[in-house]
Short mmCIF file of N, CA and C in Angstrom, two decimals:
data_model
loop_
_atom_site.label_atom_id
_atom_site.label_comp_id
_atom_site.label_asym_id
_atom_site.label_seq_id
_atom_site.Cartn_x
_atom_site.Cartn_y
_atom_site.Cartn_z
N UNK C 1 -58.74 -188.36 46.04
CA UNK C 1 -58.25 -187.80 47.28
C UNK C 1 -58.63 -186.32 47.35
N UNK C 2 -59.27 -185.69 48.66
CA UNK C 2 -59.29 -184.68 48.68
C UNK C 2 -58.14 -183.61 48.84
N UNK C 3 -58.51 -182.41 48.70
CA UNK C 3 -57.01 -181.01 48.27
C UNK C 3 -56.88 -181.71 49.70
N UNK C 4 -57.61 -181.43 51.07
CA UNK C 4 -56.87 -180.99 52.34
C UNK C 4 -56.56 -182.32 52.41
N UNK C 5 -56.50 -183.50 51.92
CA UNK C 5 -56.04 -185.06 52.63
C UNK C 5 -54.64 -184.67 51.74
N UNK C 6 -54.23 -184.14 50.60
CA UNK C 6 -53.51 -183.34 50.01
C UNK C 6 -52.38 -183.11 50.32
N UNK C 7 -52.45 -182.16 50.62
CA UNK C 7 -51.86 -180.83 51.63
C UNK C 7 -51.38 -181.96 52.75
N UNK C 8 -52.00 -181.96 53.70
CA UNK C 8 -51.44 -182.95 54.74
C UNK C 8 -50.49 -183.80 54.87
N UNK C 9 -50.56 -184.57 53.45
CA UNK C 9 -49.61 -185.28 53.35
C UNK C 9 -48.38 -184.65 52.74
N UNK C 10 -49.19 -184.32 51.88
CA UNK C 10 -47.68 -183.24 51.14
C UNK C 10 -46.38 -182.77 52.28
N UNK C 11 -47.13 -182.19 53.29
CA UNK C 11 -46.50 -181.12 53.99
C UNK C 11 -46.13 -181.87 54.81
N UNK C 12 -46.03 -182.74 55.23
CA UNK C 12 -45.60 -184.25 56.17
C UNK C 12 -44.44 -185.20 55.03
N UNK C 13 -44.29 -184.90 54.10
CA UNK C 13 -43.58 -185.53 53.29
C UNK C 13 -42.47 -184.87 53.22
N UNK C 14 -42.92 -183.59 52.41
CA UNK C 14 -42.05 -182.16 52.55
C UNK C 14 -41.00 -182.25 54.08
N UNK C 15 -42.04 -181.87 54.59
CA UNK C 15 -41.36 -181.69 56.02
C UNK C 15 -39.93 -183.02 56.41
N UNK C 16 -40.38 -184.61 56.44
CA UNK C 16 -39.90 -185.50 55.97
C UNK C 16 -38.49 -185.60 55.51
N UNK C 17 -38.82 -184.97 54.46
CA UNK C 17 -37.25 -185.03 53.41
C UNK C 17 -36.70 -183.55 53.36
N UNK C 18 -37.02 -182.80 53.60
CA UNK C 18 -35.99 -181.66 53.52
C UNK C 18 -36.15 -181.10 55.22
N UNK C 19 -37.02 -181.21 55.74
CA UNK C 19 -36.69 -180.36 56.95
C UNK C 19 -37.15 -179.14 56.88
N UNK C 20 -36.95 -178.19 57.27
CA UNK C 20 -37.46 -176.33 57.29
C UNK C 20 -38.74 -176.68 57.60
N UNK C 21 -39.18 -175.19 57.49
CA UNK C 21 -40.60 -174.58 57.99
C UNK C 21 -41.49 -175.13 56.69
N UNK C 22 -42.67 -175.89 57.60
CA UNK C 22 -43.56 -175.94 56.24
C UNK C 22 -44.88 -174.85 57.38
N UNK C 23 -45.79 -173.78 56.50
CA UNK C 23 -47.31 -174.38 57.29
C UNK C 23 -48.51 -174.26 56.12
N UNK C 24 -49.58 -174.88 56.31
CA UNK C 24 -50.33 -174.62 55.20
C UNK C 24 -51.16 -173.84 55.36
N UNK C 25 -51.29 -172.76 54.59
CA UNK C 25 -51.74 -171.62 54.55
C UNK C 25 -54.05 -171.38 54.78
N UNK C 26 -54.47 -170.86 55.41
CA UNK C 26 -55.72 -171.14 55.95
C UNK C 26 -56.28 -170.02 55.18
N UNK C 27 -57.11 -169.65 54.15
CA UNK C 27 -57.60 -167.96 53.25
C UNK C 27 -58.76 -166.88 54.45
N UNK C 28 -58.53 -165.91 54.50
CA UNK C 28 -59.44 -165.57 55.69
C UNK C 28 -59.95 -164.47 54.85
N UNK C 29 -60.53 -163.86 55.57
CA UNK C 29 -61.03 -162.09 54.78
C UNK C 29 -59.96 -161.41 55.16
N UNK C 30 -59.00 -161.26 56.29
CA UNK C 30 -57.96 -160.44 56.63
C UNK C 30 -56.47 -160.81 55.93
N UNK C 31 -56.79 -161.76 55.30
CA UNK C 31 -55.36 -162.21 54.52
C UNK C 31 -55.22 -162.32 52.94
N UNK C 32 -54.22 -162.01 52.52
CA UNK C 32 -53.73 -161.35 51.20
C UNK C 32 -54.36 -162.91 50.19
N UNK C 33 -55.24 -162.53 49.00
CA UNK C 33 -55.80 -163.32 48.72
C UNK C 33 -54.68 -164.11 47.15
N UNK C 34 -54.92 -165.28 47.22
CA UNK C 34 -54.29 -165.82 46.27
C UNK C 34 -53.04 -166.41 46.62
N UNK C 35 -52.64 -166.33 48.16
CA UNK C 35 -51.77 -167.00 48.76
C UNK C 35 -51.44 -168.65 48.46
N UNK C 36 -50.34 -169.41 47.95
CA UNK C 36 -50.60 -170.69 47.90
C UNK C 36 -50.79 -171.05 49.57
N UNK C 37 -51.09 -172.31 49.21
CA UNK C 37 -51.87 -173.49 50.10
C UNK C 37 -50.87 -173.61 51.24
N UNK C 38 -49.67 -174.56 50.19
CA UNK C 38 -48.30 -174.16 51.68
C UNK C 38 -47.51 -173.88 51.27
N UNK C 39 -46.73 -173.08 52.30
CA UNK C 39 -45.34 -171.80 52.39
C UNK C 39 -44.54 -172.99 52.90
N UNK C 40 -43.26 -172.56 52.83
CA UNK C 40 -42.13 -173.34 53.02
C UNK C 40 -41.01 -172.43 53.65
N UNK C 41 -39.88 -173.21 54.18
CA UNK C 41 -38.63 -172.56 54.31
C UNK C 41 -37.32 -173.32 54.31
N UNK C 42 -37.20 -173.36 53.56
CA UNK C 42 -36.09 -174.90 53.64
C UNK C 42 -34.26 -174.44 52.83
N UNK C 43 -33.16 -174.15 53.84
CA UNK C 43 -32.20 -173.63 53.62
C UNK C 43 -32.26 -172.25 53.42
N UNK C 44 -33.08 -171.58 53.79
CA UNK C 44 -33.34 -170.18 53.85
C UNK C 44 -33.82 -169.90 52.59
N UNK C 45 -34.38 -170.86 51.87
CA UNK C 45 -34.87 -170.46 50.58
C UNK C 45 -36.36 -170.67 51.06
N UNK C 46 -37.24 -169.88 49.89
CA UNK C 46 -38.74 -169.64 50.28
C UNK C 46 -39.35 -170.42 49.11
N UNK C 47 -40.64 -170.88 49.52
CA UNK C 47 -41.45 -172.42 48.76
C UNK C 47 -42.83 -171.53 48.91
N UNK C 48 -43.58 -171.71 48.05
CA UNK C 48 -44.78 -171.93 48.03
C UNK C 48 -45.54 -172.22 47.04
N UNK C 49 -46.28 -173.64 47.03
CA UNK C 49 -46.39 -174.14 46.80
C UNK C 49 -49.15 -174.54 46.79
N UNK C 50 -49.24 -174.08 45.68
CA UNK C 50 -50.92 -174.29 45.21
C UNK C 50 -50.99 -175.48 44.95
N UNK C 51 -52.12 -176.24 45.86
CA UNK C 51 -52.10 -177.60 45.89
C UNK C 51 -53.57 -177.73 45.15
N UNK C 52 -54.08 -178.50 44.09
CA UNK C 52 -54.80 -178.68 43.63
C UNK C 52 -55.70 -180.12 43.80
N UNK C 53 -56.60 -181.04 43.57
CA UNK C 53 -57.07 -181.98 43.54
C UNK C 53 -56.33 -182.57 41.93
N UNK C 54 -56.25 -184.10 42.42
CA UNK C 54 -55.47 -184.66 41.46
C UNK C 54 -56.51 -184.15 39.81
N UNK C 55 -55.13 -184.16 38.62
CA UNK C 55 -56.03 -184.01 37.87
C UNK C 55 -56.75 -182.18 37.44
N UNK C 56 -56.74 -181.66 38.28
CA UNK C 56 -57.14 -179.80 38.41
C UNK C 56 -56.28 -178.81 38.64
N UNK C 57 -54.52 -179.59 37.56
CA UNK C 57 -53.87 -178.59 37.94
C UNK C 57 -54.38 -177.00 37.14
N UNK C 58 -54.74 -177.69 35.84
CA UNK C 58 -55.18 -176.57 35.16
C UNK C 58 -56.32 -175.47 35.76
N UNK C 59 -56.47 -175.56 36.90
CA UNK C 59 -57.83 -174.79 37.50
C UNK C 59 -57.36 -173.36 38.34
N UNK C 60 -55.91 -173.18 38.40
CA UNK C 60 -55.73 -171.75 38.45
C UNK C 60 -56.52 -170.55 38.79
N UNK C 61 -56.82 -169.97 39.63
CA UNK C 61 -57.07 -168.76 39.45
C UNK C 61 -56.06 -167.54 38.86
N UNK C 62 -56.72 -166.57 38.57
CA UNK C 62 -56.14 -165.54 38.09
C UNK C 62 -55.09 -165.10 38.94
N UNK C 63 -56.05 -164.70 40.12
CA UNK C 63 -54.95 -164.08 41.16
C UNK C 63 -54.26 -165.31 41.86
N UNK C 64 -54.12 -166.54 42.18
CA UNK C 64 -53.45 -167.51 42.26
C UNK C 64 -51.98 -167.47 41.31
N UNK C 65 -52.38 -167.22 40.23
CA UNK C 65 -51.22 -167.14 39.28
C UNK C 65 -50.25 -165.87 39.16
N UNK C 66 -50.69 -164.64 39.61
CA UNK C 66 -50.30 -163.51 40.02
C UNK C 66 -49.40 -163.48 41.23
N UNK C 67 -49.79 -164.09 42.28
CA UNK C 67 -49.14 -164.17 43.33
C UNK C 67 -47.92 -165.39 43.02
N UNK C 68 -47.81 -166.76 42.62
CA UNK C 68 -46.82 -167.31 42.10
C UNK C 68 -46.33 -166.54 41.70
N UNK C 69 -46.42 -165.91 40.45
CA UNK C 69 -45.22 -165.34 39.59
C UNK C 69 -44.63 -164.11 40.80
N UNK C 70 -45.49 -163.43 42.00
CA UNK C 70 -44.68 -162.51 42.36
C UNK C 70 -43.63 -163.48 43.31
N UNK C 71 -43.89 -164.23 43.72
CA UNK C 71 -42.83 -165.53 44.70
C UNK C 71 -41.72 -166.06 43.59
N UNK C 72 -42.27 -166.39 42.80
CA UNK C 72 -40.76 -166.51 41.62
C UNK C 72 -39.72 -165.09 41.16
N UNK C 73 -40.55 -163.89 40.94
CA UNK C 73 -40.07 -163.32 40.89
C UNK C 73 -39.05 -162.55 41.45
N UNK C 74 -39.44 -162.99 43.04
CA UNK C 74 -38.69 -162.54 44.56
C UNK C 74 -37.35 -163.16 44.70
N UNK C 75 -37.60 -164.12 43.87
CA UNK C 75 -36.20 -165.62 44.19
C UNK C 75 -36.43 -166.67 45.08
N UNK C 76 -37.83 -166.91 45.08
CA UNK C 76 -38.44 -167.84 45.71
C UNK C 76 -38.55 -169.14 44.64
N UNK C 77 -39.20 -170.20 44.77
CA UNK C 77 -39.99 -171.52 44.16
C UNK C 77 -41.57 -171.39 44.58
N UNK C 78 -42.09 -171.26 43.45
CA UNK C 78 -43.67 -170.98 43.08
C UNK C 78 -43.95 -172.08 42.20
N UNK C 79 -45.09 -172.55 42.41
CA UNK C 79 -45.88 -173.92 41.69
C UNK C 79 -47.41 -174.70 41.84
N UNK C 80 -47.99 -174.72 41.39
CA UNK C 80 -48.79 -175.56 41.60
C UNK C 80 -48.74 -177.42 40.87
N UNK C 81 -49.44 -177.80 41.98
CA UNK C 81 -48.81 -179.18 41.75
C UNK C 81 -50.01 -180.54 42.36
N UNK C 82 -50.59 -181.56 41.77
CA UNK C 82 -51.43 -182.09 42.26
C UNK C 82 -50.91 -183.54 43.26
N UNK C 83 -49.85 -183.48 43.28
CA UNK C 83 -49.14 -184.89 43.88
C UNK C 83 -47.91 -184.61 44.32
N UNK C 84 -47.94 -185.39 45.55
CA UNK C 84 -47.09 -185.32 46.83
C UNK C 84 -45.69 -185.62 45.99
N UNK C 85 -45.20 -186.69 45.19
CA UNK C 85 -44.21 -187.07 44.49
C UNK C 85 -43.73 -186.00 43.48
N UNK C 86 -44.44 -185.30 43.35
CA UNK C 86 -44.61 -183.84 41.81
C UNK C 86 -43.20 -183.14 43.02
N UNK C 87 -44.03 -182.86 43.86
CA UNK C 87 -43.87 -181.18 45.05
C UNK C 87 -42.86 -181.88 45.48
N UNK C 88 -42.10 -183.12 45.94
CA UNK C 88 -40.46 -183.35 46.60
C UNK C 88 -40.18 -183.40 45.17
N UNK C 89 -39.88 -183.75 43.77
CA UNK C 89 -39.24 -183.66 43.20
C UNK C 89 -38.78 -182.47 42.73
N UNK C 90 -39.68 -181.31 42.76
CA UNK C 90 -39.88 -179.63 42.23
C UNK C 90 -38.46 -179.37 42.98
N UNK C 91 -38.97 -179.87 44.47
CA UNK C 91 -38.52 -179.05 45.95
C UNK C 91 -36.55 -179.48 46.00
N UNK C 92 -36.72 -180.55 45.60
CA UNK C 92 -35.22 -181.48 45.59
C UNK C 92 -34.33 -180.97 44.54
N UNK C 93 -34.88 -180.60 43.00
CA UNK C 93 -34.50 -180.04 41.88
C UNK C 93 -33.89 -178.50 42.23
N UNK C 94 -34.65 -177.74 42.72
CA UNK C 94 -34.39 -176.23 42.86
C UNK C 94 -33.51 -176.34 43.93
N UNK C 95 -33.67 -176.94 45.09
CA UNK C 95 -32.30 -176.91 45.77
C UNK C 95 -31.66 -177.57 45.37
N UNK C 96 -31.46 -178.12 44.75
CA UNK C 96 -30.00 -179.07 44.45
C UNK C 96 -29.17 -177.97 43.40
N UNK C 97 -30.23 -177.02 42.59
CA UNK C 97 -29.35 -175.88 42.01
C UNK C 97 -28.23 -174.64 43.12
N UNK C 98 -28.92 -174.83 44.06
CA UNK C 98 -28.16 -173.67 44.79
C UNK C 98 -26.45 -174.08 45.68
#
C-alpha cells in the first residue's frame, strides 16, 4: 500500500472513531519542514502523527524526529506509525489517560 493510500485511510478512520480535527499535512518550501503527515485535534488534545509505508517505520528523518519530540514535548502525542490499526490504538491509549 502506498504512504498517501495510507494517510487517507488512516485519517478517515481516525476521524471515524474519535471525531476532532484531522488534516494531512501537504510539505511546501513555505512550510516548517519535518512536519508529520497528519495533525490532529481530538478533545483539545494535539496528535501528530508520521505516516510511513508499511514496514519503513525505521526510515525517520532527522528532522522528522526533532519535530516529534518537540510535539511530545509541548504535551501533545507524537509518533510515527505504519498502520491504520497501530495510529487508533496509540490515539485511544493516550486519551483514555486523560
Amino acid at each position: 500500500m502506498s504512504e498517501k493510500l495510507l494517510v487517507k485511510k488512516m485519517k478517515k478512520k481516525l476521524a471515524q472513531t474519535f471525531g476532532g480535527f484531522w488534516v494531512k499535512i501537504h510539505g511546501g518550501l513555505f512550510q516548517l519542514a519535518g512536519l508529520p503527515d497528519l495533525i490532529g485535534c481530538v478533545r483539545g488534545r494535539f496528535i501528530g502523527i508520521e505516516v510511513k509505508k508499511p514496514g519503513k517505520r525505521g526510515t525517520l528523518t532527522e528532522r522528522q524526529a526533532h519535530i516529534l519530540g518537540l510535539i511530545t514535548k509541548a504535551g501533545g502525542l507524537a509518533f510515527v506509525t505504519d498502520s491504520v490499526a497501530d495510529a487508533v490504538k496509540r490515539v485511544k491509549h493516550w486519551l483514555g489517560r486523560s
